[in-house]
Each structure stands twice: as C-alpha cells, then as structure tokens.
CSV table of C-alpha atoms in Angstrom, one decimal:
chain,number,residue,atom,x,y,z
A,1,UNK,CA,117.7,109.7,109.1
A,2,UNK,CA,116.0,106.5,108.4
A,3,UNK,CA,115.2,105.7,104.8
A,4,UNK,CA,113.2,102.7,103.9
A,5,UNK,CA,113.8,101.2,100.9
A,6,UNK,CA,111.9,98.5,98.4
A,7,UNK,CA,114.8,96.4,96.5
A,8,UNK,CA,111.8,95.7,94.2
A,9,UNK,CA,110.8,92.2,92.6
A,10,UNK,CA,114.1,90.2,91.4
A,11,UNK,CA,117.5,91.3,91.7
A,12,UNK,CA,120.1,93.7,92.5
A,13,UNK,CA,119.5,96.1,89.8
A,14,UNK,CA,115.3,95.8,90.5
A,15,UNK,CA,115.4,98.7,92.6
A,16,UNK,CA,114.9,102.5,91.6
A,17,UNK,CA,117.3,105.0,90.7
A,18,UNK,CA,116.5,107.1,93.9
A,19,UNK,CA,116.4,103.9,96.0
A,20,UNK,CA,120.2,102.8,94.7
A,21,UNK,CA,121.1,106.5,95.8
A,22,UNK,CA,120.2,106.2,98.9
A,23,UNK,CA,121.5,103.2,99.3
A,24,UNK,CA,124.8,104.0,98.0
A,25,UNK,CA,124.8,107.2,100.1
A,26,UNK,CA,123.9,105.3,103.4
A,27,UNK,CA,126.5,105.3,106.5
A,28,UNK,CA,125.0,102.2,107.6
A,29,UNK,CA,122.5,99.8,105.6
A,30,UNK,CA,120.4,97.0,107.1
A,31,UNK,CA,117.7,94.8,105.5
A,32,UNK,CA,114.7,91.9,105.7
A,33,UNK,CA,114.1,88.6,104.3
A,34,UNK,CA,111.9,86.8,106.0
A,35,UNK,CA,108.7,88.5,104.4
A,36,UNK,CA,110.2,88.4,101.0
A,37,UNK,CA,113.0,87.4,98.9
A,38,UNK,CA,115.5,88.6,95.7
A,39,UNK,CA,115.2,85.3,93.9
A,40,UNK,CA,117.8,86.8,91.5
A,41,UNK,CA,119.9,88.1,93.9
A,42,UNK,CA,121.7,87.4,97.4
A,43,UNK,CA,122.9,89.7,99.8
A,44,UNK,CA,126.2,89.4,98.8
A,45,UNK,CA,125.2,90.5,94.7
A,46,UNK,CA,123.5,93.5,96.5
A,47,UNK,CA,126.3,94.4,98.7
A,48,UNK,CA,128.7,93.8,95.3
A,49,UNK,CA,126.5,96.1,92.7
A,50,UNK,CA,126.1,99.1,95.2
A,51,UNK,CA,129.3,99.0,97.2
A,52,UNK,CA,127.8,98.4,100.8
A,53,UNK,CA,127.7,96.3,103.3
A,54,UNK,CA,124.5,95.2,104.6
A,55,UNK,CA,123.3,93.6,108.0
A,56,UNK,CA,121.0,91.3,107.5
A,57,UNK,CA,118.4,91.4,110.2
A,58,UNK,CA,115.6,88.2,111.5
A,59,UNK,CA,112.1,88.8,112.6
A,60,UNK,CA,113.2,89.7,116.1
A,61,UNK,CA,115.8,92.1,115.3
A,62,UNK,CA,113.8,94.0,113.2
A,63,UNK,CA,109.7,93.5,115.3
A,64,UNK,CA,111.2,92.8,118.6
A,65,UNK,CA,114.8,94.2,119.1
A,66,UNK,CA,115.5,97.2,116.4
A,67,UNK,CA,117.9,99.1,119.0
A,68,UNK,CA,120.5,98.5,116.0
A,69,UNK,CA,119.3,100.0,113.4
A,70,UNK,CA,117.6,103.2,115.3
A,71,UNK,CA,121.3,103.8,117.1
A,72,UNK,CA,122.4,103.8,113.5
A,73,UNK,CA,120.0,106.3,112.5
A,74,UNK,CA,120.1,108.3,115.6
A,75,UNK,CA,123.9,108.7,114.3
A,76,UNK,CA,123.8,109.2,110.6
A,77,UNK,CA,121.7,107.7,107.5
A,78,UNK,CA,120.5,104.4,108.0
A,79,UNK,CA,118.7,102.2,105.5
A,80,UNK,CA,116.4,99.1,106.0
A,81,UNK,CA,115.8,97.1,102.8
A,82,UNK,CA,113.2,94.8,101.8
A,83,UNK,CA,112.3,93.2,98.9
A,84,UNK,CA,109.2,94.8,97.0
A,85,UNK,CA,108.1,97.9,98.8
A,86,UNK,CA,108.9,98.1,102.6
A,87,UNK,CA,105.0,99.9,103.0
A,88,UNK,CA,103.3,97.0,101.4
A,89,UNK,CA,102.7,93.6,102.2
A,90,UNK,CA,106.2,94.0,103.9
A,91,UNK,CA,105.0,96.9,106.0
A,92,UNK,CA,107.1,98.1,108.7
A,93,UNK,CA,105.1,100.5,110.4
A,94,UNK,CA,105.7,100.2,113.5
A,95,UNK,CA,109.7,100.3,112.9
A,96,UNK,CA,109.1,103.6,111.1
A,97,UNK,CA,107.1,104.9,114.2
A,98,UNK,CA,109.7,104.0,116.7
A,99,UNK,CA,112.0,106.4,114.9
A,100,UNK,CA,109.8,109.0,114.8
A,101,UNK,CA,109.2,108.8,118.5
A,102,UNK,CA,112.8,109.3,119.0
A,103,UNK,CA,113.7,112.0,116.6
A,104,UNK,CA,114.7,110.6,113.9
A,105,UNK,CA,113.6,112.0,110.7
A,106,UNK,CA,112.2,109.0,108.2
A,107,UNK,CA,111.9,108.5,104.3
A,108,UNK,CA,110.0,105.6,102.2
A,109,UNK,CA,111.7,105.2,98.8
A,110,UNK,CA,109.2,102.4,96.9
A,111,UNK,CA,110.1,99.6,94.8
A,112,UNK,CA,107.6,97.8,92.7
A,113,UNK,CA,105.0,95.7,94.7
A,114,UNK,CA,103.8,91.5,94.0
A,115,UNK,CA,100.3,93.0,93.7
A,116,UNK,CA,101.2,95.9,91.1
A,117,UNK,CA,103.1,93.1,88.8
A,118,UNK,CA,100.4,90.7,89.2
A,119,UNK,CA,97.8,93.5,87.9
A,120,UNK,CA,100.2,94.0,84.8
A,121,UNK,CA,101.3,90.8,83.8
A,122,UNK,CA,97.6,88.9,83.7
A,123,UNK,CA,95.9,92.5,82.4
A,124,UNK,CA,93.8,92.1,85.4
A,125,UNK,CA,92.7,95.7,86.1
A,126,UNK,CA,94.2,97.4,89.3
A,127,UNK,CA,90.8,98.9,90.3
A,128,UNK,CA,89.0,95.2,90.4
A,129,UNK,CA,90.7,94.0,93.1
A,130,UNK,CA,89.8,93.5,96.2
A,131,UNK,CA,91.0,92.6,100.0
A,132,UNK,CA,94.2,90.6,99.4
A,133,UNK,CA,94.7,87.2,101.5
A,134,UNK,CA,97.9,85.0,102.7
A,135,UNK,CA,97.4,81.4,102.3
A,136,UNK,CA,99.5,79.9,105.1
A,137,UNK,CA,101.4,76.4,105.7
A,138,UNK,CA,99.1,74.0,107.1
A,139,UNK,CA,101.7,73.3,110.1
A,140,UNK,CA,101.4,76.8,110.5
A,141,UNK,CA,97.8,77.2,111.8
A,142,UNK,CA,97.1,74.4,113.0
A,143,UNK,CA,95.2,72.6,110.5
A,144,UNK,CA,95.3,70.5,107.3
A,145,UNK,CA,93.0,72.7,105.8
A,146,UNK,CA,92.8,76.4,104.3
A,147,UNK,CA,91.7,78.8,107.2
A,148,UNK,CA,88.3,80.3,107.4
A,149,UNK,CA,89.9,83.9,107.5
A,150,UNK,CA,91.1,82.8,103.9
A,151,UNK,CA,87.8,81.3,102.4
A,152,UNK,CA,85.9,84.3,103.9
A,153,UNK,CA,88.2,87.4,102.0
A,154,UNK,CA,88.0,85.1,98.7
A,155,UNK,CA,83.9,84.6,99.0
A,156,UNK,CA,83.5,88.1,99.7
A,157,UNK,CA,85.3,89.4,97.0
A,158,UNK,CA,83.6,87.2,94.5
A,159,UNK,CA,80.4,88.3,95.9
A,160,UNK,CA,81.5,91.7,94.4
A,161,UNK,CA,82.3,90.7,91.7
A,162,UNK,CA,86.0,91.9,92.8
A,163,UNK,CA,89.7,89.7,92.0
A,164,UNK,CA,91.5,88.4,95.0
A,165,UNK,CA,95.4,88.1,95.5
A,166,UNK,CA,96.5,85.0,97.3
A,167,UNK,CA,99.8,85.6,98.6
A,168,UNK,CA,101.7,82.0,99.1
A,169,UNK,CA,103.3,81.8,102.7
A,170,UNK,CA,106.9,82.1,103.4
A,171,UNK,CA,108.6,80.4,106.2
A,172,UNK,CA,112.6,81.8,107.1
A,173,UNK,CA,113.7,80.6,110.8
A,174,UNK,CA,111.1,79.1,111.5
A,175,UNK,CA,109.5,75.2,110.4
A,176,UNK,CA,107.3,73.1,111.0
A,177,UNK,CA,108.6,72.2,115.0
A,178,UNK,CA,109.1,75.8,116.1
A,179,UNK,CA,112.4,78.5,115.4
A,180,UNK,CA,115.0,77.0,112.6
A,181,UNK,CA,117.8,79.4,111.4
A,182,UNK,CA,118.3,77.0,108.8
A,183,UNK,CA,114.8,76.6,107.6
A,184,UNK,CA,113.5,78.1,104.2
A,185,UNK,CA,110.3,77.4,102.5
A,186,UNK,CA,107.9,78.7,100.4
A,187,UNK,CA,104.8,77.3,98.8
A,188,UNK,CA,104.1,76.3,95.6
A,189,UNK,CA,101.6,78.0,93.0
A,190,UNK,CA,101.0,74.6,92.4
A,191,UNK,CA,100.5,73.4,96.5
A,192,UNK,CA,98.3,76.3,97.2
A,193,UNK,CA,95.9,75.1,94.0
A,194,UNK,CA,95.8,72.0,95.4
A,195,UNK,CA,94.3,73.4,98.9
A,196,UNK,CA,92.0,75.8,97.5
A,197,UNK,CA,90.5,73.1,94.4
A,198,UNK,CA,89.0,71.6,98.0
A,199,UNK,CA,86.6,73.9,98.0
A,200,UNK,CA,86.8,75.7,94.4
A,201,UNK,CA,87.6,73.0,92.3
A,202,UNK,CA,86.4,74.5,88.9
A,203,UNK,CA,87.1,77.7,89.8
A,204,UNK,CA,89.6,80.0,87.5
A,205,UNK,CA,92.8,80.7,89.1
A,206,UNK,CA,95.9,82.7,87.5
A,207,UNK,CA,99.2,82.3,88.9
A,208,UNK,CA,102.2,83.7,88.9
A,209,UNK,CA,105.9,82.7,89.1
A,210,UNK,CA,109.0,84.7,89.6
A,211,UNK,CA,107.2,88.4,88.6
A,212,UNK,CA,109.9,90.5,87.9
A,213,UNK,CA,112.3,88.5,86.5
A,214,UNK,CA,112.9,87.9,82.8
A,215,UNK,CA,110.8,84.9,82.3
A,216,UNK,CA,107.8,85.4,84.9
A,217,UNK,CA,105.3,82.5,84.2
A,218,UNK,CA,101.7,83.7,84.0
A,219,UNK,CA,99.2,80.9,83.6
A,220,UNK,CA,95.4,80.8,83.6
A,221,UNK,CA,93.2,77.4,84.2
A,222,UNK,CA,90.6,75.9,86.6
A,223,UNK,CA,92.7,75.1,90.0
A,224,UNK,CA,92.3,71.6,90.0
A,225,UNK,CA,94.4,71.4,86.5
A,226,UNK,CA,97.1,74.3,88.3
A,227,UNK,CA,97.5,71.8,91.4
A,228,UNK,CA,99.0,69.3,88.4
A,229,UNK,CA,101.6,71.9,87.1
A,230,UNK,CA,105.1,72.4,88.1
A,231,UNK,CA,105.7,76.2,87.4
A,232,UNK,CA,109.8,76.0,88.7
A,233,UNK,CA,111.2,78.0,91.6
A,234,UNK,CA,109.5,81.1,93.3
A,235,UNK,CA,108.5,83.1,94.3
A,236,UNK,CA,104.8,82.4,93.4
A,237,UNK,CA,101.3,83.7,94.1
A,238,UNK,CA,98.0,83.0,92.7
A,239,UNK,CA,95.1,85.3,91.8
A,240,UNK,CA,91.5,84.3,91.7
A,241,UNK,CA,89.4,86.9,88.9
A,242,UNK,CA,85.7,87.7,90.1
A,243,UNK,CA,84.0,89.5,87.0
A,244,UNK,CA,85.6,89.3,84.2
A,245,UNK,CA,86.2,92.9,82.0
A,246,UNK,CA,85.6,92.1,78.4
A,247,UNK,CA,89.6,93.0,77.7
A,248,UNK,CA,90.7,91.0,81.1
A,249,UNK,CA,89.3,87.9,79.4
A,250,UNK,CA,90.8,88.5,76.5
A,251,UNK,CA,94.5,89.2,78.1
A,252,UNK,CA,93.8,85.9,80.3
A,253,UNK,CA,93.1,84.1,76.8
A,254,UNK,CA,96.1,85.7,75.5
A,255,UNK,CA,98.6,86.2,78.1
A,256,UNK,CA,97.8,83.4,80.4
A,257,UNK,CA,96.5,80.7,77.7
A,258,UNK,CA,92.8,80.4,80.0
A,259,UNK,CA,90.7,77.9,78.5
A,260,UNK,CA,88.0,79.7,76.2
A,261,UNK,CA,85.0,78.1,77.9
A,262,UNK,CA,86.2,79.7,81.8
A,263,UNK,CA,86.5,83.6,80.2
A,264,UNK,CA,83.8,84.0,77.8
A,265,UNK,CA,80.7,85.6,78.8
C-alpha cells in the first residue's frame, strides 16, 4: 500500500485526523519539499509529534528515481507526504501510476489546499476562479520579464470576468547557476507585484502570506502600492479578482482593507 498524504498548510498538527493515522500507522514514511513547504514545522517537529521517521526525498528521487519508496510499498504501507494536498498543485500522478502498474494498491488522504485558503480568507468565491498560473524566477525562464504563458491565463480570466491564483515560484536545489543542495528561495508577494505592476500597474491584487497559520496576512490594493510592502516570511501568493460579487467587495473592503474606489461598482 501506498498512501499519499497532504500535511496541509502550516505545521505539524495541520494535517487531518485520517492523514495523522495513517501516518502513524505507516511501516515506512517518505515525503516532498521542493513543491511546498511547512513554514511552521521541519521534518524533525513532524517526525517528533507523530512518532516516525521520515525520508526526505529531492525532485529526482521522487520524478526520476522512486525505486525507494515503491520497494517500500511493495513490502508493507508506505507514505509520501507533501505539504498541502499531494493531488493538487503538488500533484504526483505519475508516482501514484507507477504503483499501480506494479500492484500496489494506492490511497490519497487530502489536506487543505493554497487555493481553498485563499478562496476563504479574501471571501473570494470558489466558483469565480479560473485557470490558476505560477509566476516563476526570472533566472528561471530565461528572461527579466513575466512569461507570456503567465500574462495570457491572467488576460483570459479577466476576459471572463473570472479571479486568477498566482502561485509564487519556489526554488529547493536548484538556483540561479543550475542544481544547489543548499539553495532555498521563494518569492515575495511583494517581488511578484513588482513584475506584474509592469504590465497591470493599477490593477487590484490580494495577497496572501503564511495561509494556515495563526496570523495569515490578507491584503487588498492596486499592485504597484503591494510591490512597496513587506508582508514577512512565506509562503506567499497573490490573487488577481476579475468581477467583483457585491459581498466579494465587501469582504475585500473588510478583510483585506481594499481601497474603496478599486471595489465599488
């Protein structure tokens, strides 16, 4: 058995009853962190609240070489752990179709998801979302720019009339000159305004910082004043409304202090 588990949004005790469990119950547990992160939690808070010990795995022991954790399965209960949900932006399909090739029966326990929080904390409505988009390093495409691929899902959605989530871009292993073990970044709510004000510079922009946690920062303003805000440590991610609900621009007014004159109608 293979179970995959989401740790959910901020620390050890984040996750759901049924995930801790299975966790507890596992003969082997591995995990993720290159998609996502605990920010309230390390591995070793993890392996201290549920009592195992966990193998931390990199991109190419999990995408490339997962021999390790399907031997592990093929001889008892393995779990893989990732922050979030493991089906969602961290999606490990093609991990979960390798064990079914060989046998090996699989299980998705979910945790809560970056896109669900954001919905709840900036009373965005679920429904008025559309494609989601990751806004990448610079260094990491290539350019000094925002990609096309990027400007094309947020027009489109505005088109509609539809929100967009822009997820920020992570960077574990691997910097700006090629593989690092020892490199860890991850952009700024405050970075990513100031690459998207190029083009949108009036536009309204929400982020948020650290959902999940017991002090998330929501904040609502055009992205040329976000890109002069420090909202602290991450993670973060920003959302860009289309239409605007009559109670969404009231819960941006109220939750996320928007400026009157960008929600009225």
């Amino acid at each position: 058995m293979l179970t995959f588990i989401g740790l959910g949004l901020y620390d050890e005790r984040s996750i759901t009853v049924e995930g801790r469990e299975a966790l507890r119950s596992a003969d082997r547990v591995f995990a993720e962190f290159y998609t996502s992160k605990l920010v309230g939690a390390d591995v070793e808070d993890l392996e201290a609240y549920h009592g195992a010990e966990i193998a931390v795995r990199p991109r190419e022991g999990v995408e490339r070489d997962p021999e390790a954790i399907l031997a592990a399965a093929e001889e008892g209960h393995a779990a893989f752990l990732t922050a979030g949900d493991t089906m969602i932006s961290t999606t490990h399909t093609d991990l979960r179709l390798r064990a079914e090739e060989r046998g090996i029966d699989t299980r998705v326990i979910h945790g809560v998801t970056a896109q669900s929080a954001a919905s709840s904390l900036t009373g965005l409505q679920n429904y008025r979302f559309g494609k989601a988009t990751t806004l990448p390093f610079p260094y990491a495409h290539g350019g000094d720019d925002v990609p096309g691929s990027v400007i094309d899902t947020i027009e489109a959605n505005r088109e509609r009339g539809l929100h967009t989530v822009v997820y920020l871009d992570i960077k574990v292993g691997t910097g700006p000159t090629g593989p690092d073990p020892d490199h860890e970044e991850y952009m700024t709510a405050d970075a990513a305004a100031r690459l998207l004000a190029d083009g949108w510079e009036d536009a309204l922009a929400v982020v948020v910082a650290r959902a999940g946690s017991p002090d998330p920062i929501v904040a609502a303003d055009r992205l040329s004043a976000l890109a002069e805000r420090d909202f602290g440590d991450p993670l973060h991610l920003l959302v860009i409304p289309g239409d605007l609900h009559h109670v969404e621009a009231d819960a941006l007014a109220g939750l996320a202090g928007a400026p009157a004159e960008l929600v009225e109608e």
